[in-house]
Structures are given as structure tokens and as C-alpha cells.
Coordinates of C-alpha atoms and ligand atoms in Angstrom, one line a residue:
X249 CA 1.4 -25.8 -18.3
X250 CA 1.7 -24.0 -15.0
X251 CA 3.2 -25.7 -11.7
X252 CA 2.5 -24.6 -8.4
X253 CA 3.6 -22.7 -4.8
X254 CA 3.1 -23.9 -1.8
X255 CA 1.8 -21.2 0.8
X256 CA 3.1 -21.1 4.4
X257 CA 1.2 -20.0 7.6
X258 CA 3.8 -17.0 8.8
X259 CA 2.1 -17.7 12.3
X260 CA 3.3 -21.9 12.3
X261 CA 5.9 -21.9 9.8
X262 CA 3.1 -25.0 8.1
X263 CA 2.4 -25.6 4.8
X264 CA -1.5 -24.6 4.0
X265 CA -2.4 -24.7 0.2
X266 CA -0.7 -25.0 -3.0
X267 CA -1.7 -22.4 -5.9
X268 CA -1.1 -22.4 -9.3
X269 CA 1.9 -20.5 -11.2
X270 CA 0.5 -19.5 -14.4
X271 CA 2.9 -19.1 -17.5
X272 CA 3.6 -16.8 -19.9
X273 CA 0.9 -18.3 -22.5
X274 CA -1.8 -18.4 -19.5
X275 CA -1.2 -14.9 -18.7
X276 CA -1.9 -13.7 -22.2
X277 CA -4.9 -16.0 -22.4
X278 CA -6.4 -14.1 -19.2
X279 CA -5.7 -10.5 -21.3
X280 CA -7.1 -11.4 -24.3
X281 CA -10.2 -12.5 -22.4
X282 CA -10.0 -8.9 -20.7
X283 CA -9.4 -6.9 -23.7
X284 CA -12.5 -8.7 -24.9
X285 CA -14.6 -8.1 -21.3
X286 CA -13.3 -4.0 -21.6
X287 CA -15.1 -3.5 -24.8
X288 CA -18.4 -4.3 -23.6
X289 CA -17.8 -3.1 -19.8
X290 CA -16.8 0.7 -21.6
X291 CA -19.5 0.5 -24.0
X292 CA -22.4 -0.2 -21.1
X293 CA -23.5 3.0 -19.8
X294 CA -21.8 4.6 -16.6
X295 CA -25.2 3.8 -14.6
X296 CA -24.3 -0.2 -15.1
X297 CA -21.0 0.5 -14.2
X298 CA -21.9 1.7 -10.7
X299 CA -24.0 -0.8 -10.0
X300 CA -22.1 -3.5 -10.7
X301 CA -19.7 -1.7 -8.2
X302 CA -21.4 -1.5 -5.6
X303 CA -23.1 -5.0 -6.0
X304 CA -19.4 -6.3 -5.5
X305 CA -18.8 -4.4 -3.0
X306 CA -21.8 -5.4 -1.1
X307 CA -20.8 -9.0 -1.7
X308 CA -17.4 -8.0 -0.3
X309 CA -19.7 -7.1 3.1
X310 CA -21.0 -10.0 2.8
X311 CA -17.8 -12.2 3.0
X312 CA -15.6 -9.6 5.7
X313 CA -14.9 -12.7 7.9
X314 CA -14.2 -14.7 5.6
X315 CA -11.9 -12.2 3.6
X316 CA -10.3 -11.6 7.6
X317 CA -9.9 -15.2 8.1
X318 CA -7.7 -15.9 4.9
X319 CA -5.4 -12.7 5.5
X320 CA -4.8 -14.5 9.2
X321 CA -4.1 -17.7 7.6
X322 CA -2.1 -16.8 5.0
X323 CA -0.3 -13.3 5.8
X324 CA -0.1 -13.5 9.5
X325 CA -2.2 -10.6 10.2
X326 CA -3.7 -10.0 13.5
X327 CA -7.6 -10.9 13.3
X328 CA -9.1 -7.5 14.4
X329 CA -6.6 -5.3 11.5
X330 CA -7.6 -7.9 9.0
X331 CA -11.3 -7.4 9.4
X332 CA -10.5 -3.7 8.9
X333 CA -8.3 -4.4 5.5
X334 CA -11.6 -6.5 4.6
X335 CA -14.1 -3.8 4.9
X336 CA -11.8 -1.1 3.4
X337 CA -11.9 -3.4 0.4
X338 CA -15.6 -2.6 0.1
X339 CA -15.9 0.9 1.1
X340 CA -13.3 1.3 -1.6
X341 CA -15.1 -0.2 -4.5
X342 CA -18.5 1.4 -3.0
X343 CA -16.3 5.2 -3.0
X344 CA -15.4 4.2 -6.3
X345 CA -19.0 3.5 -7.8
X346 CA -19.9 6.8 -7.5
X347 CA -16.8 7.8 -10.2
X348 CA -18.5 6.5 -13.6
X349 CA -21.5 9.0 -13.8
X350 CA -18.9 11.9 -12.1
X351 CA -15.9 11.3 -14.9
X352 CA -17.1 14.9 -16.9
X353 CA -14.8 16.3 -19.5
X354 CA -14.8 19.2 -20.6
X355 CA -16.7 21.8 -22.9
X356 CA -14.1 24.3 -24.2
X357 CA -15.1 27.9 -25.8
X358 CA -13.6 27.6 -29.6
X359 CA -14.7 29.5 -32.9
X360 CA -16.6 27.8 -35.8
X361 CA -17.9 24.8 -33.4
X362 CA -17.9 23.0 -30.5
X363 CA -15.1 21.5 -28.4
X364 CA -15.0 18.6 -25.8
X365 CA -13.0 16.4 -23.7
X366 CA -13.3 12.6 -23.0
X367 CA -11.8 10.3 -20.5
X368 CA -11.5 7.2 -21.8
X369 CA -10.2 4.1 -20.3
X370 CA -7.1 2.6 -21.1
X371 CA -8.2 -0.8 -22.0
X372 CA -6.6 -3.4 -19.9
X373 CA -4.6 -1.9 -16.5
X374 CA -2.1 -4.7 -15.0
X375 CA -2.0 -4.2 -11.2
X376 CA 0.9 -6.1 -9.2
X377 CA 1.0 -6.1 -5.5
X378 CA 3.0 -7.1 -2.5
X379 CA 2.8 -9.2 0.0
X380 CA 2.3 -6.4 3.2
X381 CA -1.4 -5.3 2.7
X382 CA -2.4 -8.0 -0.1
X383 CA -6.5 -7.2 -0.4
X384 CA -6.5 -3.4 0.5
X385 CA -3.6 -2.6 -1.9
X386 CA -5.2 -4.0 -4.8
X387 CA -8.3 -2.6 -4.2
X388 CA -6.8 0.9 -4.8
X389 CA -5.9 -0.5 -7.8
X390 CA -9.1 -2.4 -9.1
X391 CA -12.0 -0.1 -7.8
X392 CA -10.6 3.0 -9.5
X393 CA -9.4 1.4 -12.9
X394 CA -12.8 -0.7 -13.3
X395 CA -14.7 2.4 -12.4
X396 CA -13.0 4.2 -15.6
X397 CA -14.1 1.5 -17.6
X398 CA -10.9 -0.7 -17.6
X399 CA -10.7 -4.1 -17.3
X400 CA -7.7 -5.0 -15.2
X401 CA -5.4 -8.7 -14.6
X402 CA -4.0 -8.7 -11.1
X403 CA -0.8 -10.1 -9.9
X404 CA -0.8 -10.7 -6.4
X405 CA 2.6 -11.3 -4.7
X406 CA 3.3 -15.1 -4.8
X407 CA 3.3 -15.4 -0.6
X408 CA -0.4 -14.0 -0.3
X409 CA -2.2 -14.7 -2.9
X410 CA -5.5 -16.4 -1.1
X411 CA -7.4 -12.8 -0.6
X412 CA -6.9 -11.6 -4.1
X413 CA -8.3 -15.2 -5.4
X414 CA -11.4 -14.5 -3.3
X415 CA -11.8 -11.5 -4.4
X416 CA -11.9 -12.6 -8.0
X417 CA -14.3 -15.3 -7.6
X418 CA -16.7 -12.4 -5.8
X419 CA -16.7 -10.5 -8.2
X420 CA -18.2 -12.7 -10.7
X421 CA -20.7 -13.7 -8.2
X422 CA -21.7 -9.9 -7.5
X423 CA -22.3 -10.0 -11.9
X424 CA -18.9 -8.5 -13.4
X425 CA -18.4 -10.1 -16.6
X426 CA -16.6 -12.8 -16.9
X427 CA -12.5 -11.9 -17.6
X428 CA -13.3 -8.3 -16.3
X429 CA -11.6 -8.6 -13.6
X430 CA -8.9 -11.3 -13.8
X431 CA -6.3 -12.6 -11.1
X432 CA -3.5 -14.2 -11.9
X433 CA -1.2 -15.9 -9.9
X434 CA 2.5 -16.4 -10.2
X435 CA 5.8 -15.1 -9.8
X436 CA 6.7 -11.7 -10.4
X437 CA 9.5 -12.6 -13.4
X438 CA 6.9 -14.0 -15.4
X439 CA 3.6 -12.8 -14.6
X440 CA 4.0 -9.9 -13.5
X441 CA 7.1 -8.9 -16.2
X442 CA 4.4 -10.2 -19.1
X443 CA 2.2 -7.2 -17.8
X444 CA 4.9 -5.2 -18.1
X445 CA 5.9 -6.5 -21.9
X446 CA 2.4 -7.1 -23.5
X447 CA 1.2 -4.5 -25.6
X448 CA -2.4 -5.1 -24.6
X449 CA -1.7 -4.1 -21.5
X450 CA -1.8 -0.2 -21.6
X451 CA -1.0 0.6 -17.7
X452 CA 0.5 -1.1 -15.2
X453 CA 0.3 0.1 -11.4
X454 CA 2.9 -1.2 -9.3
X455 CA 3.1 -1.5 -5.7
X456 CA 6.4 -2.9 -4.1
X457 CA 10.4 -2.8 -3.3
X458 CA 12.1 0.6 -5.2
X459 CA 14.6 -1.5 -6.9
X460 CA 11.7 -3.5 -9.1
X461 CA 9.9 -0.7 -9.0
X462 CA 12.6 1.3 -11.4
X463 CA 12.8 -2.1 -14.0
X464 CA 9.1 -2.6 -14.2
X465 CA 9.4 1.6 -14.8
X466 CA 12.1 1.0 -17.4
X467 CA 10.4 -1.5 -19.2
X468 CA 6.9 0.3 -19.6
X469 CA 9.3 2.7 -21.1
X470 CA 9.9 0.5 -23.7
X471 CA 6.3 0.6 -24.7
X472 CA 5.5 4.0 -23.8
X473 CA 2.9 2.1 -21.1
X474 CA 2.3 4.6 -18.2
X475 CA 3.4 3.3 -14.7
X476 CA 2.0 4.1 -11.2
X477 CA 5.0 3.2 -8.7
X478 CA 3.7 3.1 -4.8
X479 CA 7.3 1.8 -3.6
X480 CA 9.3 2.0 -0.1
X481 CA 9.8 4.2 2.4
X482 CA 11.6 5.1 5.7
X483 CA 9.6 7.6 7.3
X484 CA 9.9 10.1 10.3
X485 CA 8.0 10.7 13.1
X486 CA 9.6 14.2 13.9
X487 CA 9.1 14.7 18.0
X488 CA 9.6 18.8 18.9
X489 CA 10.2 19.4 22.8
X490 CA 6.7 21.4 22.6
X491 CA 4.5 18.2 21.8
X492 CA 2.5 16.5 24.2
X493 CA 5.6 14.0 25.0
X494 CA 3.4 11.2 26.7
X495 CA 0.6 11.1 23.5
X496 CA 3.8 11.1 21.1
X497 CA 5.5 8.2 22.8
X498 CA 2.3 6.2 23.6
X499 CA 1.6 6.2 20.1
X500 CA 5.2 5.8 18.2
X501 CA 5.1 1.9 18.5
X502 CA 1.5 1.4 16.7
X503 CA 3.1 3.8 14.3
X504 CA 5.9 1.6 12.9
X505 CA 5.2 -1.8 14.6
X506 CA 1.8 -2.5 13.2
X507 CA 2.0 -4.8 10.6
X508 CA 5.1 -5.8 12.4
X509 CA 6.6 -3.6 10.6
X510 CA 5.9 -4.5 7.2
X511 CA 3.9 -1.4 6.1
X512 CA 5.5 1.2 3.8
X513 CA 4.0 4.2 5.8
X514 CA 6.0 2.5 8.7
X515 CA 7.5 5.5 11.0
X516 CA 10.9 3.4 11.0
X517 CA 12.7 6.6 12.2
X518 CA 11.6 8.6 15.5
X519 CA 13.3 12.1 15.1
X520 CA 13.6 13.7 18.7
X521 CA 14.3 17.1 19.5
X522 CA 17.7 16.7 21.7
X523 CA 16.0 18.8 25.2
X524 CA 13.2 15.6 25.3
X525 CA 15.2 13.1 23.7
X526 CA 15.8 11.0 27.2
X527 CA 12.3 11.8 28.4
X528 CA 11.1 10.6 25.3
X529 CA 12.9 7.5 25.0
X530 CA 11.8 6.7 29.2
X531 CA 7.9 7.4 28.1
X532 CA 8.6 5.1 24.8
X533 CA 10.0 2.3 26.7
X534 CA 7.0 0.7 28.7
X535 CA 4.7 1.4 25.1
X536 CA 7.2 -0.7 23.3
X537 CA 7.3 -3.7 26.3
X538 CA 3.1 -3.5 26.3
X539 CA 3.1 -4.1 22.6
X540 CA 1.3 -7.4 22.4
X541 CA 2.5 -9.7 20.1
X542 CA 1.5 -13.2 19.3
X543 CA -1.6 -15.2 17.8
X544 CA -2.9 -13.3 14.8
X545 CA -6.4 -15.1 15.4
X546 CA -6.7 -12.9 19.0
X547 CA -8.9 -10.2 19.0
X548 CA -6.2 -9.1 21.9
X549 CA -3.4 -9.2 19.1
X550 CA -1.1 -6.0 17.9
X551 CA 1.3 -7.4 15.7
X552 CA 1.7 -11.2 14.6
X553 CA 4.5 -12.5 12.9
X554 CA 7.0 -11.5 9.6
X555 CA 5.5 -13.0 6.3
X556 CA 8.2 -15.5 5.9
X557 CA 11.9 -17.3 7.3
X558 CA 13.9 -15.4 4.9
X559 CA 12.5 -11.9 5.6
X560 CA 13.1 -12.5 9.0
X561 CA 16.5 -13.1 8.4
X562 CA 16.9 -9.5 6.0
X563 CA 15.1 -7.9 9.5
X564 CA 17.3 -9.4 11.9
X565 CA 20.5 -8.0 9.5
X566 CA 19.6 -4.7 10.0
X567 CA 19.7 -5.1 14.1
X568 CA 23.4 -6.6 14.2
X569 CA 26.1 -4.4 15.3
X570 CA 23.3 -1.5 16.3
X571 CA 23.2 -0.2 19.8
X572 CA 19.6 -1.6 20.7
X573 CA 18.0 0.5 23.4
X574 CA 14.8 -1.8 24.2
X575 CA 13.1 -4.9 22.7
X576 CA 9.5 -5.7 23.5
X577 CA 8.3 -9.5 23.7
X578 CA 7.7 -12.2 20.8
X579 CA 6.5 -16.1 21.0
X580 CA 8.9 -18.5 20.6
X581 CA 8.0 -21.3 18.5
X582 CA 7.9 -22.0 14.7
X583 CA 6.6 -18.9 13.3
X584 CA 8.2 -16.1 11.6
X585 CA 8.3 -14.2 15.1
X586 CA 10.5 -11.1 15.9
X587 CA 10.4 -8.8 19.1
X588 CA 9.7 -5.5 18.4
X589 CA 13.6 -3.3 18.7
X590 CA 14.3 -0.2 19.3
X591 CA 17.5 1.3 18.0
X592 CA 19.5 4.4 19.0
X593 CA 21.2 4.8 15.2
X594 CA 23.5 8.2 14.6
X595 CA 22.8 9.9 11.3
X596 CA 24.1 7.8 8.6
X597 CA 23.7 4.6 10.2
X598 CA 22.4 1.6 7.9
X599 CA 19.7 1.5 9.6
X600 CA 18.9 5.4 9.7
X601 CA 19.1 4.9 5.8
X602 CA 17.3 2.0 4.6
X603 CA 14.2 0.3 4.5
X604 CA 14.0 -2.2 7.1
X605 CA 10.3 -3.3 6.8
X606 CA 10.2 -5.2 10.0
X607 CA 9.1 -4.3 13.7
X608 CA 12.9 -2.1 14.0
X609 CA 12.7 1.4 15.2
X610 CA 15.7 4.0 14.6
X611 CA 16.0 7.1 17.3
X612 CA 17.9 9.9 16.5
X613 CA 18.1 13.3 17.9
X614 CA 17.9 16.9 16.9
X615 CA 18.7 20.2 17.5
X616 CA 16.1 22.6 16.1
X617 CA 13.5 23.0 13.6
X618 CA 15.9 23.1 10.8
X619 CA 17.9 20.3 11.5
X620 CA 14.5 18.2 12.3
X621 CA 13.6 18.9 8.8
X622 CA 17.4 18.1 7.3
X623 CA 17.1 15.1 9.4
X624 CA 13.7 14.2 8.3
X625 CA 14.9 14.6 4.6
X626 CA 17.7 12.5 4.5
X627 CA 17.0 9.8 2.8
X628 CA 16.3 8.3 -0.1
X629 CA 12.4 7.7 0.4
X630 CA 9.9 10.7 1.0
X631 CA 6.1 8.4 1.6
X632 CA 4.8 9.4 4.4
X633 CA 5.7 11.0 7.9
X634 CA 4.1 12.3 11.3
X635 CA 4.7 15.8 13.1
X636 CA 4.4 16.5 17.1
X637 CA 4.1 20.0 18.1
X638 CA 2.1 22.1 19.7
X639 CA 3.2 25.2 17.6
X640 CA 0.9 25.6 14.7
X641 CA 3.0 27.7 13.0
X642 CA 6.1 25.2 13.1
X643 CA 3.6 22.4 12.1
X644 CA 2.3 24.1 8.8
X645 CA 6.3 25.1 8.3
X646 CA 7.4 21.6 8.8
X647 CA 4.5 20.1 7.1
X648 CA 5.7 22.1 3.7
X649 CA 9.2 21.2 4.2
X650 CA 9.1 17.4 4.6
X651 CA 9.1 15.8 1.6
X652 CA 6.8 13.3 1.7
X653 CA 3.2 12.6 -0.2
X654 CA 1.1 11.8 2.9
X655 CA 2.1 13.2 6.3
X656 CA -0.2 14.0 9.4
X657 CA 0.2 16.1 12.4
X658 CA -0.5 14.9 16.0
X659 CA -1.4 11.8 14.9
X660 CA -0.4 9.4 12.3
X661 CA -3.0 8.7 9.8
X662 CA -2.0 7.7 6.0
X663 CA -4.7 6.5 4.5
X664 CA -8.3 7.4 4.0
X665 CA -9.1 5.9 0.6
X666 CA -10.8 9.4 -0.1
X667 CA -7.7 11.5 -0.1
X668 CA -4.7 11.3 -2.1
X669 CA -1.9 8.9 -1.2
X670 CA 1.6 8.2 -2.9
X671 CA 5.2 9.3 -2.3
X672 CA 8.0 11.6 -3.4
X673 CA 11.2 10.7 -4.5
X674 CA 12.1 6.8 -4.3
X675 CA 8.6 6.6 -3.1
X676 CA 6.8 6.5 -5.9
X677 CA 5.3 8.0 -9.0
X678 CA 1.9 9.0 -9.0
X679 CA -0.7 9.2 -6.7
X680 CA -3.5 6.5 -5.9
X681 CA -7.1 6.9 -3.8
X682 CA -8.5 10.2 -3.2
X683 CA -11.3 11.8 -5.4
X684 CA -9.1 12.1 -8.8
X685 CA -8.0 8.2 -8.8
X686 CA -10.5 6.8 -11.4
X687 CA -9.3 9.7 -13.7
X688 CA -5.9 8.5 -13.6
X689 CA -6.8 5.1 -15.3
X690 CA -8.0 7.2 -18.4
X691 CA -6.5 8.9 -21.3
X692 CA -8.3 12.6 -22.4
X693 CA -9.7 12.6 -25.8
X694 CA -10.2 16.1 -27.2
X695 CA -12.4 16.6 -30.1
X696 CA -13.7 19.5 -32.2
X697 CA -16.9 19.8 -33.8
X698 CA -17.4 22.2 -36.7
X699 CA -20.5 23.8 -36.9
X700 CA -20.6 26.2 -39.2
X701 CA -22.1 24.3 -42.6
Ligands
TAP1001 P1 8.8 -6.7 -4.5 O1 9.7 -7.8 -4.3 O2 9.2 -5.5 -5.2 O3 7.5 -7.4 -5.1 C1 6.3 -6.6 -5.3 C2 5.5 -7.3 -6.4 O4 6.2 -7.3 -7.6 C3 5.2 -8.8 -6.2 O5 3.9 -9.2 -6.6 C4 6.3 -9.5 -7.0 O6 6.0 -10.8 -7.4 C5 6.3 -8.6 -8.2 N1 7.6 -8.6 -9.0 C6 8.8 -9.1 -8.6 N2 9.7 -9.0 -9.6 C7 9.0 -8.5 -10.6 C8 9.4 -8.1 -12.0 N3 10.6 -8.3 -12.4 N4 8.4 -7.7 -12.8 C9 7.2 -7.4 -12.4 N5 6.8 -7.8 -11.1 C10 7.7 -8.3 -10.3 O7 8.3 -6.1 -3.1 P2 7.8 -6.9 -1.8 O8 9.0 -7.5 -1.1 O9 6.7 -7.9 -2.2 O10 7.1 -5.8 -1.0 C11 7.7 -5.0 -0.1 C12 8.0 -3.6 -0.7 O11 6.8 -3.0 -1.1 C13 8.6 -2.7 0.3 O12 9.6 -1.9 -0.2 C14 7.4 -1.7 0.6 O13 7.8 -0.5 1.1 C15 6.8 -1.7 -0.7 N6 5.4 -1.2 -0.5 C16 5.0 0.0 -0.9 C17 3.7 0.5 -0.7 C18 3.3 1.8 -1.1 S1 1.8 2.1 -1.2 N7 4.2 2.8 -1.3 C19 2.8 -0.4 -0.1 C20 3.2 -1.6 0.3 C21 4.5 -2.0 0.1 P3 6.5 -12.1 -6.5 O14 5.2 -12.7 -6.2 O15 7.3 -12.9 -7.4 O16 7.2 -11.6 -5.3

């Protein structure tokens, strides 16, 4: 019999619905229905597959406001990047129809016969998320997994579960079968560890802190269960004293505030070449102080609140004892609110080293090119990371030497759900989106045909 959590509204501290924590036996209820729902969904042909695709992901379109309104409610996210999260949802599953009539195998030359390759779907792929991007996470799970012909039981984190719910119940109105696509919610140590245990489940994708991400990894060990880990990060923005200074600073605090912070792409560490570093840091300034901050239900809104009183508490850790350069402006009030900061940190520095996932900004200077890239590598993490120069040569040498999975140059893009996305080192393992992602939810099946009689 499952009890229930009670969710909060980051934004007023206030309680706003209970959900349901399933156990273990309702969690293995919800696979067996999907390992039922997979054999029929694999055995339809790839045509019916699509279609059902992109009938959810017009419903999706359908229900962007709504989807918006529940990740303002119950994550704290400002109105205009949750509309955004919303539709990426759909253009995601709508990128991902077009994967069941394009997932060919092979035809290799052999003597005596024929030989092909199949990509068949794993059967049922557990997905557990976090609580930082709750709708447009999963979807890079769900679109490319059902698209392969998997069924798939989602876990999303306990905080922010109301978008993933939605997103269940749509997808039986756009037609998927019943059990398909399943969401279950609950805490990570039970639901998300029975994904992990059950042999029915033959893939897990896990998106969340490094430190679960290596025991889920360890368990699917157990069962030989391949793992996807997309896990944290602390990545540079690497300023060189040839970049345009003013486009660079105007842009760092989008780059690691949005989100407030919360965003494992977060550019938590702005690496300035030593001959700019004050210039920098005097452009930075009045970007950081016109950060806007407040109701996530403003269109007018950058950042909103943290997801919760503790986490606030972890962020506002980090800052103690730091030499704090400048702090924009938060509301005061009851929710989960905390002022963008700007930290000078030396090389080392707690807060040069670990993940803060909060609106906290480490600068640090450099020398030269090599030292930007030692700097920019030292650390456990390698996700993402953003280069300023205007030396093409010096951005295709740093862009090699970083080691990161996603980094962009003059700018700081990470994600286009049509490109590959995932990190090195404690990062991750394995890549998600981008044009090979429904392949990764299948195993290849080689067979021979004799011909000769
Ligand atoms: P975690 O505490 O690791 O939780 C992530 C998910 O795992 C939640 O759904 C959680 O469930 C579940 N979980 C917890 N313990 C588990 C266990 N023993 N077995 C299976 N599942 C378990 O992370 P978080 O605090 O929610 O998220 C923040 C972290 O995610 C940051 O480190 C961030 O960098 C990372 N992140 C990475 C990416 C990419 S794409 N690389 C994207 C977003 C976030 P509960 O509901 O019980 O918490």
C-alpha cells in the first residue's frame, strides 16, 4: 500500500498537492504491465510507431500552457523557460518519430548466404530523473527508448513530479497503449532502486548527482543491465583577452544563473585570462545586479527560486568563508530565494572544485592558453563548457583539449535535442539526443542465412 509526499511551491514555501509513493510491489505491477505493452508495441510495424509519436507529441502542443503552468507551480521555474521546456518536450518526441522507419541494420557480404543485422529493443528501459529540468530530461529519455520499440517506467524525482504525471496521462490520450509508457512516482531507494534490481527491466538511464549515479551503475552491474549516467558538472566558461570582453561578460550570468543555478551545464566557473581579468570582472558586475529575479509566473522573470529549504541551505555552504566579489538581488519572503553571488575562488578552493548547483559563480584567472586549458580541466566533472576568443585557431585547439562532451564557442549553447549531449569523466556515461539516440535503446541482432541448399 503506498503513502504519500506532499509537494511544496519553491516560489511560497506552501504545500500544493500530495502524490502517491508507490512500493516495491506497485512498481513491479507497472513493469509487468509494460513488459506486456512492449510485446505488442515492437511487434506493430515501425509506421504505427511514428504515428503514435507524433500524435503525442501533438497532444503535448496542445497542453504547452498547461505543461508551463505545472513546472511554475511545482519547480519554481520562471514562466517564459518553462513554456520552452514544454515545447522541447514535443519537438523531441516529434524528432524522435521519424527514428522507427530509419533504424536500418545492416547487410553484410558473407560466403554461402546472406547476413543481416537487427536493432531490437530492449524490452522495458527504466528512466529516473531529477528534479532540475523534470519534463525535458525525461523526454530524452522516453521519446528515443519508445521510438526503438521499448516500453519504458519513469521515475521522476520525488520534489517535481506533477509534469511527468501529465505527461503520462497524454500519452494515453494521444493512443499509446495502455502500460507503454508508465510513470511511477516515489522515492529514489525504492522505486527507483527496484528499476535498478528487477530483471525485467533491461536498461536503466539515469540522470542525477555523481555519487547515485556510481551505485545505480554498480548495481546494473549486478545484472549485467546497461546504464546511461547523465550526472554533474562544474563547467568553464574559459574568457581569452582576445574575446569580445563586453558580449562574454553580458552573457556569463544567463550562462550559470539560469535555472538559478540548478542546471548541470551550469558555467559555475568563469576562467579569465589574467591581462582582462579586472575588466572582465567591472563588465560582469552590472550583468550580475540586472539579473531579474523573482516571480516565476512573470513573463519579465530570469531566475525564480531554489527547488527546496534544504538545498538552499547546501548552496548557501558553498558561499561561507569565500571572498564574494558581487551579489545581485533576490525577494525576501517565504520562498526558497537566493541572490545570485559571484565568488573570486583560487585554484583548489571548495568551491572551484565542486558542484554547487545554485546561482554561485567561481572566477579565477589565467595565464595563457595552456594554463586555461589545465585550469579548465581540473576537476572532477568534464559536461559541458563555453570558449571566448576571437582566434580561430586557439578555439579549435582549446575546443580539442577541454574535456567535456558538449562545449560551444562564442556562445553557450548545450542542448539541441538533434545533436549529441552527455559528459566525460564524472559526467556521465553515454550519450543522449542527437541523431543515434534511439539506437542506443537497442541491442544488434546478427543473423546468417545459408543459402546454398
Ligand atoms: P539525485 O539525488 O542523484 O537524484 C536523481 C534521481 O535519482 C531522483 O529521481 C532520485 O529520487 C533518484 N534516486 C535517488 N537515490 C536513488 C537510488 N539509490 N537508486 C535509484 N534512484 C535513486 O540528484 P538530484 O539532486 O535530484 O539532481 C541534481 C543532480 O543531477 C546534480 O548533480 C546535477 O548535475 C545532475 N544532473 C545532471 C544532468 C545531466 S544531463 N548530466 C542533468 C540534470 C541534473 P528521489 O525522488 O528520491 O530524489
Amino acid at each position: 500500500m503506498s503513502d504519500s509526499a506532499t509537494l511544496i511551491n519553491p516560489a511560497t514555501g506552501r504545500a500544493i498537492r500530495e502524490v502517491p509513493r508507490a512500493d516495491v510491489d506497485e512498481v513491479d505491477e507497472a513493469i509487468a504491465r509494460a513488459v506486456v505493452a512492449q510485446r505488442a508495441w515492437a511487434a506493430g510495424a515501425p509506421l504505427e510507431r511514428a504515428d503514435a509519436l507524433r500524435r503525442f507529441a501533438r497532444v503535448v502542443e496542445d497542453n504547452v500552457e498547461e505543461l508551463a503552468q505545472l513546472e511554475v507551480l511545482n519547480s519554481g521555474h520562471p514562466i517564459e523557460s518553462a513554456r520552452w521546456e514544454a515545447s522541447h518536450v514535443a519537438q523531441v518526441l516529434n524528432f524522435y518519430a521519424g527514428a522507427p522507419e530509419r533504424l536500418s541494420g545492416q547487410q553484410i557480404p558473407v560466403g554461402g548466404g546472406l547476413d543481416v543485422t537487427f536493432h531490437e529493443p530492449y524490452g522495458v528501459v527504466g528512466i529516473i530523473v531529477p528534479w532540475n529540468f523534470p519534463m525535458s530530461i525525461a523526454s530524452w529519455g522516453f521519446a528515443p527508448a519508445l521510438a526503438a520499440g521499448n516500453a519504458v517506467v519513469l521515475k521522476p524525482a520525488e520534489l517535481t513530479p506533477l509534469t511527468a504525471i501529465r505527461l503520462g496521462e497524454l500519452a494515453v490520450e494521444a493512443g499509446l497503449p495502455e502500460g507503454l509508457f508508465a510513470v511511477v512516482t516515489g522515492s529514489g531507494s525504492v522505486v527507483g532502486q527496484r528499476f535498478v534490481t528487477h530483471p525485467d527491466v533491461r536498461k536503466v538511464v539515469f540522470t542525477g548527482s555523481t555519487e547515485v549515479g556510481v551505485s545505480v551503475a554498480a548495481g546494473c552491474a549486478q545484472t549485467l543491465k546497461p546504464v546511461t549516467l547523465e550526472l554533474g558538472g562544474k563547467s568553464a566558461n574559459i574568457v581569452f583577452d582576445d574575446a569580445d570582453l563586453e558580449l562574454a561578460a553580458a552573457s556569463a550570468p544567463g550562462a550559470v544563473f539560469d535555472n538559478a543555478g540548478q542546471d548541470c551545464c551550469a558555467r559555475s566557473r568563469i576562467l579569465v585570462q589574467r591581462s582582462v581579468y579586472d575588466r572582465f570582472l567591472e563588465l560582469l558586475e552590472p550583468a550580475v545586479r540586472d539579473w531579474r529575479v523573482g516571480d516565476p509566473s512573470l513573463e519579465s522573470t530570469q531566475m525564480g527560486p531554489l527547488i527546496s529549504a534544504s538545498h538552499r541551505s547546501s548552496v548557501a555552504s558553498f558561499v561561507e568563508g569565500t571572498n564574494v566579489a558581487f551579489r545581485g538581488t533576490a525577494p525576501d519572503g517565504d520562498g526558497f530565494w537566493f541572490a545570485p553571488t559571484v565568488v573570486l575562488a583560487e585554484r583548489g578552493d571548495r568551491i572551484a572544485q565542486e558542484e554547487v548547483f545554485g546561482p554561485v559563480v567561481a572566477v579565477l584567472p589565467f595565464d595563457d592558453e595552456a594554463d586555461g586549458i589545465r585550469l579548465a580541466n581540473d576537476t572532477i566533472y568534464g559536461l559541458a563548457g563555453s570558449i571566448w576568443t576571437e582566434n580561430l585557431g586557439r578555439a579549435v585547439r582549446v575546443a580539442r583539449a577541454v574535456k567535456s562532451g558538449v562545449l560551444s564557442v562564442n556562445s553557450h549553447s548545450s542542448v539541441r535535442y538533434w545533436t549529441p549531449f552527455g559528459g566525460m569523466k564524472a559526467s556521465g556515461l553515454g550519450r543522449e539526443l542527437g541523431p543515434d539516440a534511439a539506437e542506443h535503446f537497442t541491442e544488434t541482432k546478427n543473423v546468417y542465412f545459408a543459402a546454398d541448399a
